[in-house]
Amino acid sequence: MKKSHIAMILAFVIGVGMLGKAFAMNEDIKMYLLIFWGIGMALAFLRLFVNNSIKKMKGKNWKVKVAFFAVLLGFGLPFQSWFRNAVLYKMDSAYLGGSIAMLVVGMVFMTFFSGYAKGKYVERKAGSSQVMAKS
């Protein structure tokens, strides 16, 4: 078993375990955990999208590159500042540790899961083209 699969499964088990414990014991943090798990997954997709877009920048005009990074920073920096000031700093400190942990677990899980899903998709696509070639 690959290390990425182990990390993906471990992140999923930790996330579900934290959520299960919070819901089973009816803790006040349960909704924060659920929200931060979703935010972590969304941030993983955003990071993968940005990394993929940066790889496609090779050979582009410098103006396109500057425009891309200007838009990226124009949206990213104000959102990051808002999230830090309006959400994290105003959160109860008792919820902060678990919420940040859930954010990281969601990012780790979705990063590895998207790689796993992409690999399975490529395998199936390659397998179906071989079947068509035989018939």
PDB file of N, CA, C and O in Angstrom, residues 11-91:
ATOM      1  N   ALA A  11      -6.089  10.319   7.549  1.00  0.00           N
ATOM      2  CA  ALA A  11      -6.746  11.623   7.667  1.00  0.00           C
ATOM      3  C   ALA A  11      -8.262  11.455   7.713  1.00  0.00           C
ATOM      4  O   ALA A  11      -8.945  12.128   8.496  1.00  0.00           O
ATOM      5  N   PHE A  12      -8.788  10.553   6.906  1.00  0.00           N
ATOM      6  CA  PHE A  12     -10.233  10.321   6.903  1.00  0.00           C
ATOM      7  C   PHE A  12     -10.701   9.752   8.240  1.00  0.00           C
ATOM      8  O   PHE A  12     -11.710  10.193   8.798  1.00  0.00           O
ATOM      9  N   VAL A  13      -9.957   8.797   8.760  1.00  0.00           N
ATOM     10  CA  VAL A  13     -10.325   8.181  10.046  1.00  0.00           C
ATOM     11  C   VAL A  13     -10.258   9.212  11.177  1.00  0.00           C
ATOM     12  O   VAL A  13     -11.146   9.257  12.035  1.00  0.00           O
ATOM     13  N   ILE A  14      -9.231  10.044  11.174  1.00  0.00           N
ATOM     14  CA  ILE A  14      -9.116  11.085  12.202  1.00  0.00           C
ATOM     15  C   ILE A  14     -10.279  12.057  12.098  1.00  0.00           C
ATOM     16  O   ILE A  14     -10.907  12.412  13.100  1.00  0.00           O
ATOM     17  N   GLY A  15     -10.581  12.490  10.883  1.00  0.00           N
ATOM     18  CA  GLY A  15     -11.686  13.431  10.687  1.00  0.00           C
ATOM     19  C   GLY A  15     -13.027  12.855  11.101  1.00  0.00           C
ATOM     20  O   GLY A  15     -13.796  13.492  11.827  1.00  0.00           O
ATOM     21  N   VAL A  16     -13.309  11.650  10.652  1.00  0.00           N
ATOM     22  CA  VAL A  16     -14.583  11.011  11.012  1.00  0.00           C
ATOM     23  C   VAL A  16     -14.616  10.726  12.509  1.00  0.00           C
ATOM     24  O   VAL A  16     -15.673  10.862  13.150  1.00  0.00           O
ATOM     25  N   GLY A  17     -13.482  10.352  13.076  1.00  0.00           N
ATOM     26  CA  GLY A  17     -13.430  10.106  14.517  1.00  0.00           C
ATOM     27  C   GLY A  17     -13.715  11.363  15.327  1.00  0.00           C
ATOM     28  O   GLY A  17     -14.478  11.327  16.299  1.00  0.00           O
ATOM     29  N   MET A  18     -13.113  12.480  14.916  1.00  0.00           N
ATOM     30  CA  MET A  18     -13.367  13.738  15.624  1.00  0.00           C
ATOM     31  C   MET A  18     -14.824  14.168  15.482  1.00  0.00           C
ATOM     32  O   MET A  18     -15.449  14.596  16.455  1.00  0.00           O
ATOM     33  N   LEU A  19     -15.359  14.027  14.275  1.00  0.00           N
ATOM     34  CA  LEU A  19     -16.764  14.374  14.062  1.00  0.00           C
ATOM     35  C   LEU A  19     -17.696  13.438  14.827  1.00  0.00           C
ATOM     36  O   LEU A  19     -18.659  13.880  15.454  1.00  0.00           O
ATOM     37  N   GLY A  20     -17.403  12.148  14.779  1.00  0.00           N
ATOM     38  CA  GLY A  20     -18.228  11.169  15.480  1.00  0.00           C
ATOM     39  C   GLY A  20     -18.246  11.400  16.982  1.00  0.00           C
ATOM     40  O   GLY A  20     -19.303  11.336  17.618  1.00  0.00           O
ATOM     41  N   LYS A  21     -17.084  11.689  17.533  1.00  0.00           N
ATOM     42  CA  LYS A  21     -17.006  11.963  18.969  1.00  0.00           C
ATOM     43  C   LYS A  21     -17.808  13.203  19.332  1.00  0.00           C
ATOM     44  O   LYS A  21     -18.548  13.223  20.317  1.00  0.00           O
ATOM     45  N   ALA A  22     -17.670  14.256  18.509  1.00  0.00           N
ATOM     46  CA  ALA A  22     -18.374  15.505  18.805  1.00  0.00           C
ATOM     47  C   ALA A  22     -19.888  15.334  18.711  1.00  0.00           C
ATOM     48  O   ALA A  22     -20.626  15.846  19.551  1.00  0.00           O
ATOM     49  N   PHE A  23     -20.352  14.584  17.714  1.00  0.00           N
ATOM     50  CA  PHE A  23     -21.795  14.375  17.572  1.00  0.00           C
ATOM     51  C   PHE A  23     -22.325  13.387  18.608  1.00  0.00           C
ATOM     52  O   PHE A  23     -23.429  13.560  19.121  1.00  0.00           O
ATOM     53  N   ALA A  24     -21.549  12.350  18.920  1.00  0.00           N
ATOM     54  CA  ALA A  24     -21.994  11.358  19.905  1.00  0.00           C
ATOM     55  C   ALA A  24     -22.088  11.966  21.301  1.00  0.00           C
ATOM     56  O   ALA A  24     -23.015  11.645  22.059  1.00  0.00           O
ATOM     57  N   MET A  25     -21.151  12.831  21.634  1.00  0.00           N
ATOM     58  CA  MET A  25     -21.161  13.443  22.966  1.00  0.00           C
ATOM     59  C   MET A  25     -21.902  14.786  22.971  1.00  0.00           C
ATOM     60  O   MET A  25     -21.923  15.463  23.994  1.00  0.00           O
ATOM     61  N   ASN A  26     -22.488  15.161  21.817  1.00  0.00           N
ATOM     62  CA  ASN A  26     -23.256  16.392  21.676  1.00  0.00           C
ATOM     63  C   ASN A  26     -22.462  17.610  22.160  1.00  0.00           C
ATOM     64  O   ASN A  26     -22.963  18.442  22.911  1.00  0.00           O
ATOM     65  N   GLU A  27     -21.218  17.694  21.683  1.00  0.00           N
ATOM     66  CA  GLU A  27     -20.361  18.815  22.044  1.00  0.00           C
ATOM     67  C   GLU A  27     -20.731  20.049  21.223  1.00  0.00           C
ATOM     68  O   GLU A  27     -21.242  19.943  20.111  1.00  0.00           O
ATOM     69  N   ASP A  28     -20.450  21.213  21.762  1.00  0.00           N
ATOM     70  CA  ASP A  28     -20.768  22.466  21.069  1.00  0.00           C
ATOM     71  C   ASP A  28     -19.914  22.683  19.826  1.00  0.00           C
ATOM     72  O   ASP A  28     -20.307  23.414  18.923  1.00  0.00           O
ATOM     73  N   ILE A  29     -18.774  22.051  19.752  1.00  0.00           N
ATOM     74  CA  ILE A  29     -17.835  22.264  18.652  1.00  0.00           C
ATOM     75  C   ILE A  29     -18.243  21.522  17.384  1.00  0.00           C
ATOM     76  O   ILE A  29     -17.677  21.736  16.323  1.00  0.00           O
ATOM     77  N   LYS A  30     -19.252  20.680  17.431  1.00  0.00           N
ATOM     78  CA  LYS A  30     -19.556  19.793  16.307  1.00  0.00           C
ATOM     79  C   LYS A  30     -19.793  20.534  14.989  1.00  0.00           C
ATOM     80  O   LYS A  30     -19.314  20.111  13.945  1.00  0.00           O
ATOM     81  N   MET A  31     -20.496  21.647  15.024  1.00  0.00           N
ATOM     82  CA  MET A  31     -20.752  22.372  13.773  1.00  0.00           C
ATOM     83  C   MET A  31     -19.481  23.057  13.261  1.00  0.00           C
ATOM     84  O   MET A  31     -19.257  23.133  12.053  1.00  0.00           O
ATOM     85  N   TYR A  32     -18.648  23.544  14.183  1.00  0.00           N
ATOM     86  CA  TYR A  32     -17.377  24.130  13.769  1.00  0.00           C
ATOM     87  C   TYR A  32     -16.507  23.077  13.074  1.00  0.00           C
ATOM     88  O   TYR A  32     -15.867  23.356  12.067  1.00  0.00           O
ATOM     89  N   LEU A  33     -16.483  21.873  13.629  1.00  0.00           N
ATOM     90  CA  LEU A  33     -15.681  20.807  13.032  1.00  0.00           C
ATOM     91  C   LEU A  33     -16.173  20.487  11.629  1.00  0.00           C
ATOM     92  O   LEU A  33     -15.377  20.323  10.702  1.00  0.00           O
ATOM     93  N   LEU A  34     -17.464  20.410  11.468  1.00  0.00           N
ATOM     94  CA  LEU A  34     -18.042  20.103  10.162  1.00  0.00           C
ATOM     95  C   LEU A  34     -17.733  21.210   9.148  1.00  0.00           C
ATOM     96  O   LEU A  34     -17.338  20.929   8.005  1.00  0.00           O
ATOM     97  N   ILE A  35     -17.873  22.444   9.566  1.00  0.00           N
ATOM     98  CA  ILE A  35     -17.596  23.578   8.678  1.00  0.00           C
ATOM     99  C   ILE A  35     -16.109  23.616   8.305  1.00  0.00           C
ATOM    100  O   ILE A  35     -15.752  23.795   7.138  1.00  0.00           O
ATOM    101  N   PHE A  36     -15.244  23.433   9.289  1.00  0.00           N
ATOM    102  CA  PHE A  36     -13.812  23.513   9.006  1.00  0.00           C
ATOM    103  C   PHE A  36     -13.329  22.317   8.188  1.00  0.00           C
ATOM    104  O   PHE A  36     -12.359  22.432   7.440  1.00  0.00           O
ATOM    105  N   TRP A  37     -13.984  21.161   8.310  1.00  0.00           N
ATOM    106  CA  TRP A  37     -13.648  20.016   7.450  1.00  0.00           C
ATOM    107  C   TRP A  37     -13.948  20.409   5.996  1.00  0.00           C
ATOM    108  O   TRP A  37     -13.135  20.192   5.102  1.00  0.00           O
ATOM    109  N   GLY A  38     -15.103  20.999   5.763  1.00  0.00           N
ATOM    110  CA  GLY A  38     -15.470  21.442   4.417  1.00  0.00           C
ATOM    111  C   GLY A  38     -14.544  22.516   3.886  1.00  0.00           C
ATOM    112  O   GLY A  38     -14.152  22.497   2.706  1.00  0.00           O
ATOM    113  N   ILE A  39     -14.177  23.469   4.736  1.00  0.00           N
ATOM    114  CA  ILE A  39     -13.249  24.524   4.313  1.00  0.00           C
ATOM    115  C   ILE A  39     -11.894  23.916   3.962  1.00  0.00           C
ATOM    116  O   ILE A  39     -11.268  24.309   2.977  1.00  0.00           O
ATOM    117  N   GLY A  40     -11.446  22.948   4.737  1.00  0.00           N
ATOM    118  CA  GLY A  40     -10.174  22.281   4.445  1.00  0.00           C
ATOM    119  C   GLY A  40     -10.198  21.571   3.104  1.00  0.00           C
ATOM    120  O   GLY A  40      -9.239  21.645   2.327  1.00  0.00           O
ATOM    121  N   MET A  41     -11.311  20.895   2.810  1.00  0.00           N
ATOM    122  CA  MET A  41     -11.425  20.220   1.517  1.00  0.00           C
ATOM    123  C   MET A  41     -11.447  21.235   0.371  1.00  0.00           C
ATOM    124  O   MET A  41     -10.823  21.016  -0.668  1.00  0.00           O
ATOM    125  N   ALA A  42     -12.160  22.328   0.561  1.00  0.00           N
ATOM    126  CA  ALA A  42     -12.215  23.365  -0.477  1.00  0.00           C
ATOM    127  C   ALA A  42     -10.839  23.988  -0.689  1.00  0.00           C
ATOM    128  O   ALA A  42     -10.446  24.265  -1.838  1.00  0.00           O
ATOM    129  N   LEU A  43     -10.097  24.210   0.378  1.00  0.00           N
ATOM    130  CA  LEU A  43      -8.746  24.770   0.244  1.00  0.00           C
ATOM    131  C   LEU A  43      -7.814  23.803  -0.477  1.00  0.00           C
ATOM    132  O   LEU A  43      -6.921  24.232  -1.216  1.00  0.00           O
ATOM    133  N   ALA A  44      -8.001  22.510  -0.260  1.00  0.00           N
ATOM    134  CA  ALA A  44      -7.182  21.521  -0.980  1.00  0.00           C
ATOM    135  C   ALA A  44      -7.459  21.602  -2.475  1.00  0.00           C
ATOM    136  O   ALA A  44      -6.529  21.591  -3.289  1.00  0.00           O
ATOM    137  N   PHE A  45      -8.740  21.699  -2.854  1.00  0.00           N
ATOM    138  CA  PHE A  45      -9.074  21.830  -4.274  1.00  0.00           C
ATOM    139  C   PHE A  45      -8.526  23.130  -4.848  1.00  0.00           C
ATOM    140  O   PHE A  45      -8.038  23.161  -5.980  1.00  0.00           O
ATOM    141  N   LEU A  46      -8.610  24.198  -4.090  1.00  0.00           N
ATOM    142  CA  LEU A  46      -8.081  25.480  -4.544  1.00  0.00           C
ATOM    143  C   LEU A  46      -6.578  25.404  -4.755  1.00  0.00           C
ATOM    144  O   LEU A  46      -6.049  25.889  -5.760  1.00  0.00           O
ATOM    145  N   ARG A  47      -5.878  24.780  -3.829  1.00  0.00           N
ATOM    146  CA  ARG A  47      -4.427  24.631  -3.953  1.00  0.00           C
ATOM    147  C   ARG A  47      -4.069  23.796  -5.174  1.00  0.00           C
ATOM    148  O   ARG A  47      -3.156  24.133  -5.943  1.00  0.00           O
ATOM    149  N   LEU A  48      -4.792  22.710  -5.401  1.00  0.00           N
ATOM    150  CA  LEU A  48      -4.531  21.871  -6.571  1.00  0.00           C
ATOM    151  C   LEU A  48      -4.819  22.627  -7.865  1.00  0.00           C
ATOM    152  O   LEU A  48      -4.074  22.515  -8.846  1.00  0.00           O
ATOM    153  N   PHE A  49      -5.893  23.416  -7.885  1.00  0.00           N
ATOM    154  CA  PHE A  49      -6.225  24.215  -9.067  1.00  0.00           C
ATOM    155  C   PHE A  49      -5.136  25.241  -9.358  1.00  0.00           C
ATOM    156  O   PHE A  49      -4.704  25.392 -10.506  1.00  0.00           O
ATOM    157  N   VAL A  50      -4.689  25.936  -8.332  1.00  0.00           N
ATOM    158  CA  VAL A  50      -3.660  26.956  -8.521  1.00  0.00           C
ATOM    159  C   VAL A  50      -2.345  26.319  -8.975  1.00  0.00           C
ATOM    160  O   VAL A  50      -1.694  26.819  -9.899  1.00  0.00           O
ATOM    161  N   ASN A  51      -1.963  25.213  -8.364  1.00  0.00           N
ATOM    162  CA  ASN A  51      -0.727  24.535  -8.780  1.00  0.00           C
ATOM    163  C   ASN A  51      -0.809  24.084 -10.233  1.00  0.00           C
ATOM    164  O   ASN A  51       0.147  24.211 -10.993  1.00  0.00           O
ATOM    165  N   ASN A  52      -1.964  23.543 -10.626  1.00  0.00           N
ATOM    166  CA  ASN A  52      -2.154  23.101 -12.000  1.00  0.00           C
ATOM    167  C   ASN A  52      -2.125  24.288 -12.963  1.00  0.00           C
ATOM    168  O   ASN A  52      -1.564  24.195 -14.058  1.00  0.00           O
ATOM    169  N   SER A  53      -2.714  25.395 -12.561  1.00  0.00           N
ATOM    170  CA  SER A  53      -2.720  26.591 -13.406  1.00  0.00           C
ATOM    171  C   SER A  53      -1.318  27.157 -13.559  1.00  0.00           C
ATOM    172  O   SER A  53      -0.950  27.637 -14.640  1.00  0.00           O
ATOM    173  N   ILE A  54      -0.528  27.116 -12.501  1.00  0.00           N
ATOM    174  CA  ILE A  54       0.846  27.610 -12.576  1.00  0.00           C
ATOM    175  C   ILE A  54       1.671  26.737 -13.519  1.00  0.00           C
ATOM    176  O   ILE A  54       2.483  27.248 -14.300  1.00  0.00           O
ATOM    177  N   LYS A  55       1.444  25.425 -13.515  1.00  0.00           N
ATOM    178  CA  LYS A  55       2.164  24.543 -14.440  1.00  0.00           C
ATOM    179  C   LYS A  55       1.837  24.881 -15.886  1.00  0.00           C
ATOM    180  O   LYS A  55       2.679  24.738 -16.769  1.00  0.00           O
ATOM    181  N   LYS A  56       0.608  25.330 -16.141  1.00  0.00           N
ATOM    182  CA  LYS A  56       0.189  25.664 -17.505  1.00  0.00           C
ATOM    183  C   LYS A  56       0.692  27.034 -17.949  1.00  0.00           C
ATOM    184  O   LYS A  56       0.489  27.415 -19.098  1.00  0.00           O
ATOM    185  N   MET A  57       1.337  27.776 -17.076  1.00  0.00           N
ATOM    186  CA  MET A  57       1.821  29.115 -17.406  1.00  0.00           C
ATOM    187  C   MET A  57       3.094  29.096 -18.250  1.00  0.00           C
ATOM    188  O   MET A  57       3.477  30.122 -18.801  1.00  0.00           O
ATOM    189  N   LYS A  58       3.739  27.951 -18.373  1.00  0.00           N
ATOM    190  CA  LYS A  58       4.972  27.882 -19.160  1.00  0.00           C
ATOM    191  C   LYS A  58       4.666  28.239 -20.607  1.00  0.00           C
ATOM    192  O   LYS A  58       3.730  27.725 -21.208  1.00  0.00           O
ATOM    193  N   GLY A  59       5.454  29.136 -21.152  1.00  0.00           N
ATOM    194  CA  GLY A  59       5.293  29.534 -22.537  1.00  0.00           C
ATOM    195  C   GLY A  59       4.275  30.640 -22.753  1.00  0.00           C
ATOM    196  O   GLY A  59       4.101  31.097 -23.879  1.00  0.00           O
ATOM    197  N   LYS A  60       3.609  31.077 -21.709  1.00  0.00           N
ATOM    198  CA  LYS A  60       2.631  32.162 -21.847  1.00  0.00           C
ATOM    199  C   LYS A  60       3.347  33.505 -21.822  1.00  0.00           C
ATOM    200  O   LYS A  60       4.459  33.633 -21.311  1.00  0.00           O
ATOM    201  N   ASN A  61       2.678  34.496 -22.340  1.00  0.00           N
ATOM    202  CA  ASN A  61       3.183  35.853 -22.334  1.00  0.00           C
ATOM    203  C   ASN A  61       3.312  36.335 -20.885  1.00  0.00           C
ATOM    204  O   ASN A  61       2.520  35.967 -20.022  1.00  0.00           O
ATOM    205  N   TRP A  62       4.272  37.199 -20.625  1.00  0.00           N
ATOM    206  CA  TRP A  62       4.482  37.669 -19.251  1.00  0.00           C
ATOM    207  C   TRP A  62       3.288  38.457 -18.746  1.00  0.00           C
ATOM    208  O   TRP A  62       3.014  38.481 -17.549  1.00  0.00           O
ATOM    209  N   LYS A  63       2.539  39.103 -19.646  1.00  0.00           N
ATOM    210  CA  LYS A  63       1.363  39.864 -19.231  1.00  0.00           C
ATOM    211  C   LYS A  63       0.269  38.943 -18.701  1.00  0.00           C
ATOM    212  O   LYS A  63      -0.435  39.288 -17.759  1.00  0.00           O
ATOM    213  N   VAL A  64       0.140  37.779 -19.312  1.00  0.00           N
ATOM    214  CA  VAL A  64      -0.837  36.800 -18.844  1.00  0.00           C
ATOM    215  C   VAL A  64      -0.446  36.304 -17.451  1.00  0.00           C
ATOM    216  O   VAL A  64      -1.301  36.159 -16.570  1.00  0.00           O
ATOM    217  N   LYS A  65       0.834  36.064 -17.250  1.00  0.00           N
ATOM    218  CA  LYS A  65       1.323  35.614 -15.946  1.00  0.00           C
ATOM    219  C   LYS A  65       1.074  36.663 -14.871  1.00  0.00           C
ATOM    220  O   LYS A  65       0.614  36.345 -13.775  1.00  0.00           O
ATOM    221  N   VAL A  66       1.360  37.912 -15.182  1.00  0.00           N
ATOM    222  CA  VAL A  66       1.151  39.002 -14.226  1.00  0.00           C
ATOM    223  C   VAL A  66      -0.331  39.148 -13.907  1.00  0.00           C
ATOM    224  O   VAL A  66      -0.720  39.307 -12.748  1.00  0.00           O
ATOM    225  N   ALA A  67      -1.174  39.068 -14.943  1.00  0.00           N
ATOM    226  CA  ALA A  67      -2.624  39.178 -14.726  1.00  0.00           C
ATOM    227  C   ALA A  67      -3.138  38.026 -13.857  1.00  0.00           C
ATOM    228  O   ALA A  67      -3.963  38.236 -12.960  1.00  0.00           O
ATOM    229  N   PHE A  68      -2.636  36.815 -14.103  1.00  0.00           N
ATOM    230  CA  PHE A  68      -3.055  35.660 -13.310  1.00  0.00           C
ATOM    231  C   PHE A  68      -2.715  35.857 -11.841  1.00  0.00           C
ATOM    232  O   PHE A  68      -3.564  35.664 -10.962  1.00  0.00           O
ATOM    233  N   PHE A  69      -1.479  36.243 -11.563  1.00  0.00           N
ATOM    234  CA  PHE A  69      -1.079  36.419 -10.171  1.00  0.00           C
ATOM    235  C   PHE A  69      -1.741  37.637  -9.527  1.00  0.00           C
ATOM    236  O   PHE A  69      -2.021  37.631  -8.330  1.00  0.00           O
ATOM    237  N   ALA A  70      -2.031  38.661 -10.318  1.00  0.00           N
ATOM    238  CA  ALA A  70      -2.740  39.826  -9.772  1.00  0.00           C
ATOM    239  C   ALA A  70      -4.156  39.434  -9.350  1.00  0.00           C
ATOM    240  O   ALA A  70      -4.620  39.814  -8.265  1.00  0.00           O
ATOM    241  N   VAL A  71      -4.835  38.661 -10.178  1.00  0.00           N
ATOM    242  CA  VAL A  71      -6.188  38.197  -9.825  1.00  0.00           C
ATOM    243  C   VAL A  71      -6.121  37.248  -8.636  1.00  0.00           C
ATOM    244  O   VAL A  71      -6.921  37.348  -7.700  1.00  0.00           O
ATOM    245  N   LEU A  72      -5.152  36.336  -8.655  1.00  0.00           N
ATOM    246  CA  LEU A  72      -5.005  35.376  -7.559  1.00  0.00           C
ATOM    247  C   LEU A  72      -4.763  36.086  -6.229  1.00  0.00           C
ATOM    248  O   LEU A  72      -5.436  35.800  -5.226  1.00  0.00           O
ATOM    249  N   LEU A  73      -3.849  37.021  -6.216  1.00  0.00           N
ATOM    250  CA  LEU A  73      -3.568  37.767  -4.986  1.00  0.00           C
ATOM    251  C   LEU A  73      -4.685  38.744  -4.649  1.00  0.00           C
ATOM    252  O   LEU A  73      -4.973  38.991  -3.479  1.00  0.00           O
ATOM    253  N   GLY A  74      -5.334  39.294  -5.664  1.00  0.00           N
ATOM    254  CA  GLY A  74      -6.434  40.230  -5.435  1.00  0.00           C
ATOM    255  C   GLY A  74      -7.612  39.593  -4.736  1.00  0.00           C
ATOM    256  O   GLY A  74      -8.301  40.231  -3.934  1.00  0.00           O
ATOM    257  N   PHE A  75      -7.859  38.327  -5.026  1.00  0.00           N
ATOM    258  CA  PHE A  75      -8.933  37.604  -4.330  1.00  0.00           C
ATOM    259  C   PHE A  75      -8.426  36.920  -3.067  1.00  0.00           C
ATOM    260  O   PHE A  75      -9.113  36.880  -2.055  1.00  0.00           O
ATOM    261  N   GLY A  76      -7.223  36.348  -3.136  1.00  0.00           N
ATOM    262  CA  GLY A  76      -6.719  35.533  -2.039  1.00  0.00           C
ATOM    263  C   GLY A  76      -6.353  36.300  -0.785  1.00  0.00           C
ATOM    264  O   GLY A  76      -6.714  35.899   0.325  1.00  0.00           O
ATOM    265  N   LEU A  77      -5.638  37.389  -0.938  1.00  0.00           N
ATOM    266  CA  LEU A  77      -5.193  38.138   0.240  1.00  0.00           C
ATOM    267  C   LEU A  77      -6.346  38.757   1.039  1.00  0.00           C
ATOM    268  O   LEU A  77      -6.360  38.638   2.263  1.00  0.00           O
ATOM    269  N   PRO A  78      -7.329  39.414   0.392  1.00  0.00           N
ATOM    270  CA  PRO A  78      -8.446  39.938   1.190  1.00  0.00           C
ATOM    271  C   PRO A  78      -9.253  38.836   1.869  1.00  0.00           C
ATOM    272  O   PRO A  78      -9.686  38.983   3.017  1.00  0.00           O
ATOM    273  N   PHE A  79      -9.445  37.700   1.174  1.00  0.00           N
ATOM    274  CA  PHE A  79     -10.188  36.600   1.796  1.00  0.00           C
ATOM    275  C   PHE A  79      -9.429  36.039   2.985  1.00  0.00           C
ATOM    276  O   PHE A  79     -10.012  35.768   4.036  1.00  0.00           O
ATOM    277  N   GLN A  80      -8.127  35.871   2.830  1.00  0.00           N
ATOM    278  CA  GLN A  80      -7.307  35.359   3.924  1.00  0.00           C
ATOM    279  C   GLN A  80      -7.351  36.304   5.120  1.00  0.00           C
ATOM    280  O   GLN A  80      -7.483  35.873   6.267  1.00  0.00           O
ATOM    281  N   SER A  81      -7.247  37.591   4.855  1.00  0.00           N
ATOM    282  CA  SER A  81      -7.295  38.577   5.922  1.00  0.00           C
ATOM    283  C   SER A  81      -8.647  38.561   6.625  1.00  0.00           C
ATOM    284  O   SER A  81      -8.719  38.601   7.857  1.00  0.00           O
ATOM    285  N   TRP A  82      -9.732  38.494   5.842  1.00  0.00           N
ATOM    286  CA  TRP A  82     -11.069  38.426   6.430  1.00  0.00           C
ATOM    287  C   TRP A  82     -11.226  37.173   7.286  1.00  0.00           C
ATOM    288  O   TRP A  82     -11.737  37.230   8.402  1.00  0.00           O
ATOM    289  N   PHE A  83     -10.783  36.034   6.764  1.00  0.00           N
ATOM    290  CA  PHE A  83     -10.935  34.771   7.494  1.00  0.00           C
ATOM    291  C   PHE A  83     -10.172  34.811   8.813  1.00  0.00           C
ATOM    292  O   PHE A  83     -10.677  34.378   9.844  1.00  0.00           O
ATOM    293  N   ARG A  84      -8.975  35.340   8.762  1.00  0.00           N
ATOM    294  CA  ARG A  84      -8.165  35.417   9.976  1.00  0.00           C
ATOM    295  C   ARG A  84      -8.790  36.378  10.990  1.00  0.00           C
ATOM    296  O   ARG A  84      -8.953  36.039  12.168  1.00  0.00           O
ATOM    297  N   ASN A  85      -9.168  37.578  10.549  1.00  0.00           N
ATOM    298  CA  ASN A  85      -9.667  38.601  11.477  1.00  0.00           C
ATOM    299  C   ASN A  85     -11.104  38.365  11.921  1.00  0.00           C
ATOM    300  O   ASN A  85     -11.422  38.549  13.096  1.00  0.00           O
ATOM    301  N   ALA A  86     -11.979  37.996  11.004  1.00  0.00           N
ATOM    302  CA  ALA A  86     -13.400  37.892  11.330  1.00  0.00           C
ATOM    303  C   ALA A  86     -13.789  36.518  11.860  1.00  0.00           C
ATOM    304  O   ALA A  86     -14.803  36.394  12.538  1.00  0.00           O
ATOM    305  N   VAL A  87     -13.006  35.502  11.559  1.00  0.00           N
ATOM    306  CA  VAL A  87     -13.387  34.156  11.989  1.00  0.00           C
ATOM    307  C   VAL A  87     -12.454  33.636  13.074  1.00  0.00           C
ATOM    308  O   VAL A  87     -12.884  33.354  14.196  1.00  0.00           O
ATOM    309  N   LEU A  88     -11.179  33.508  12.750  1.00  0.00           N
ATOM    310  CA  LEU A  88     -10.262  32.863  13.689  1.00  0.00           C
ATOM    311  C   LEU A  88     -10.025  33.687  14.957  1.00  0.00           C
ATOM    312  O   LEU A  88     -10.033  33.147  16.059  1.00  0.00           O
ATOM    313  N   TYR A  89      -9.799  34.988  14.815  1.00  0.00           N
ATOM    314  CA  TYR A  89      -9.516  35.812  15.992  1.00  0.00           C
ATOM    315  C   TYR A  89     -10.739  35.998  16.880  1.00  0.00           C
ATOM    316  O   TYR A  89     -10.610  36.254  18.068  1.00  0.00           O
ATOM    317  N   LYS A  90     -11.930  35.879  16.312  1.00  0.00           N
ATOM    318  CA  LYS A  90     -13.142  36.086  17.103  1.00  0.00           C
ATOM    319  C   LYS A  90     -13.735  34.787  17.622  1.00  0.00           C
ATOM    320  O   LYS A  90     -14.740  34.799  18.315  1.00  0.00           O
ATOM    321  N   MET A  91     -13.102  33.679  17.308  1.00  0.00           N
ATOM    322  CA  MET A  91     -13.570  32.374  17.739  1.00  0.00           C
ATOM    323  C   MET A  91     -13.194  32.131  19.197  1.00  0.00           C
ATOM    324  O   MET A  91     -12.176  32.636  19.668  1.00  0.00           O
TER     325      MET A  91
END
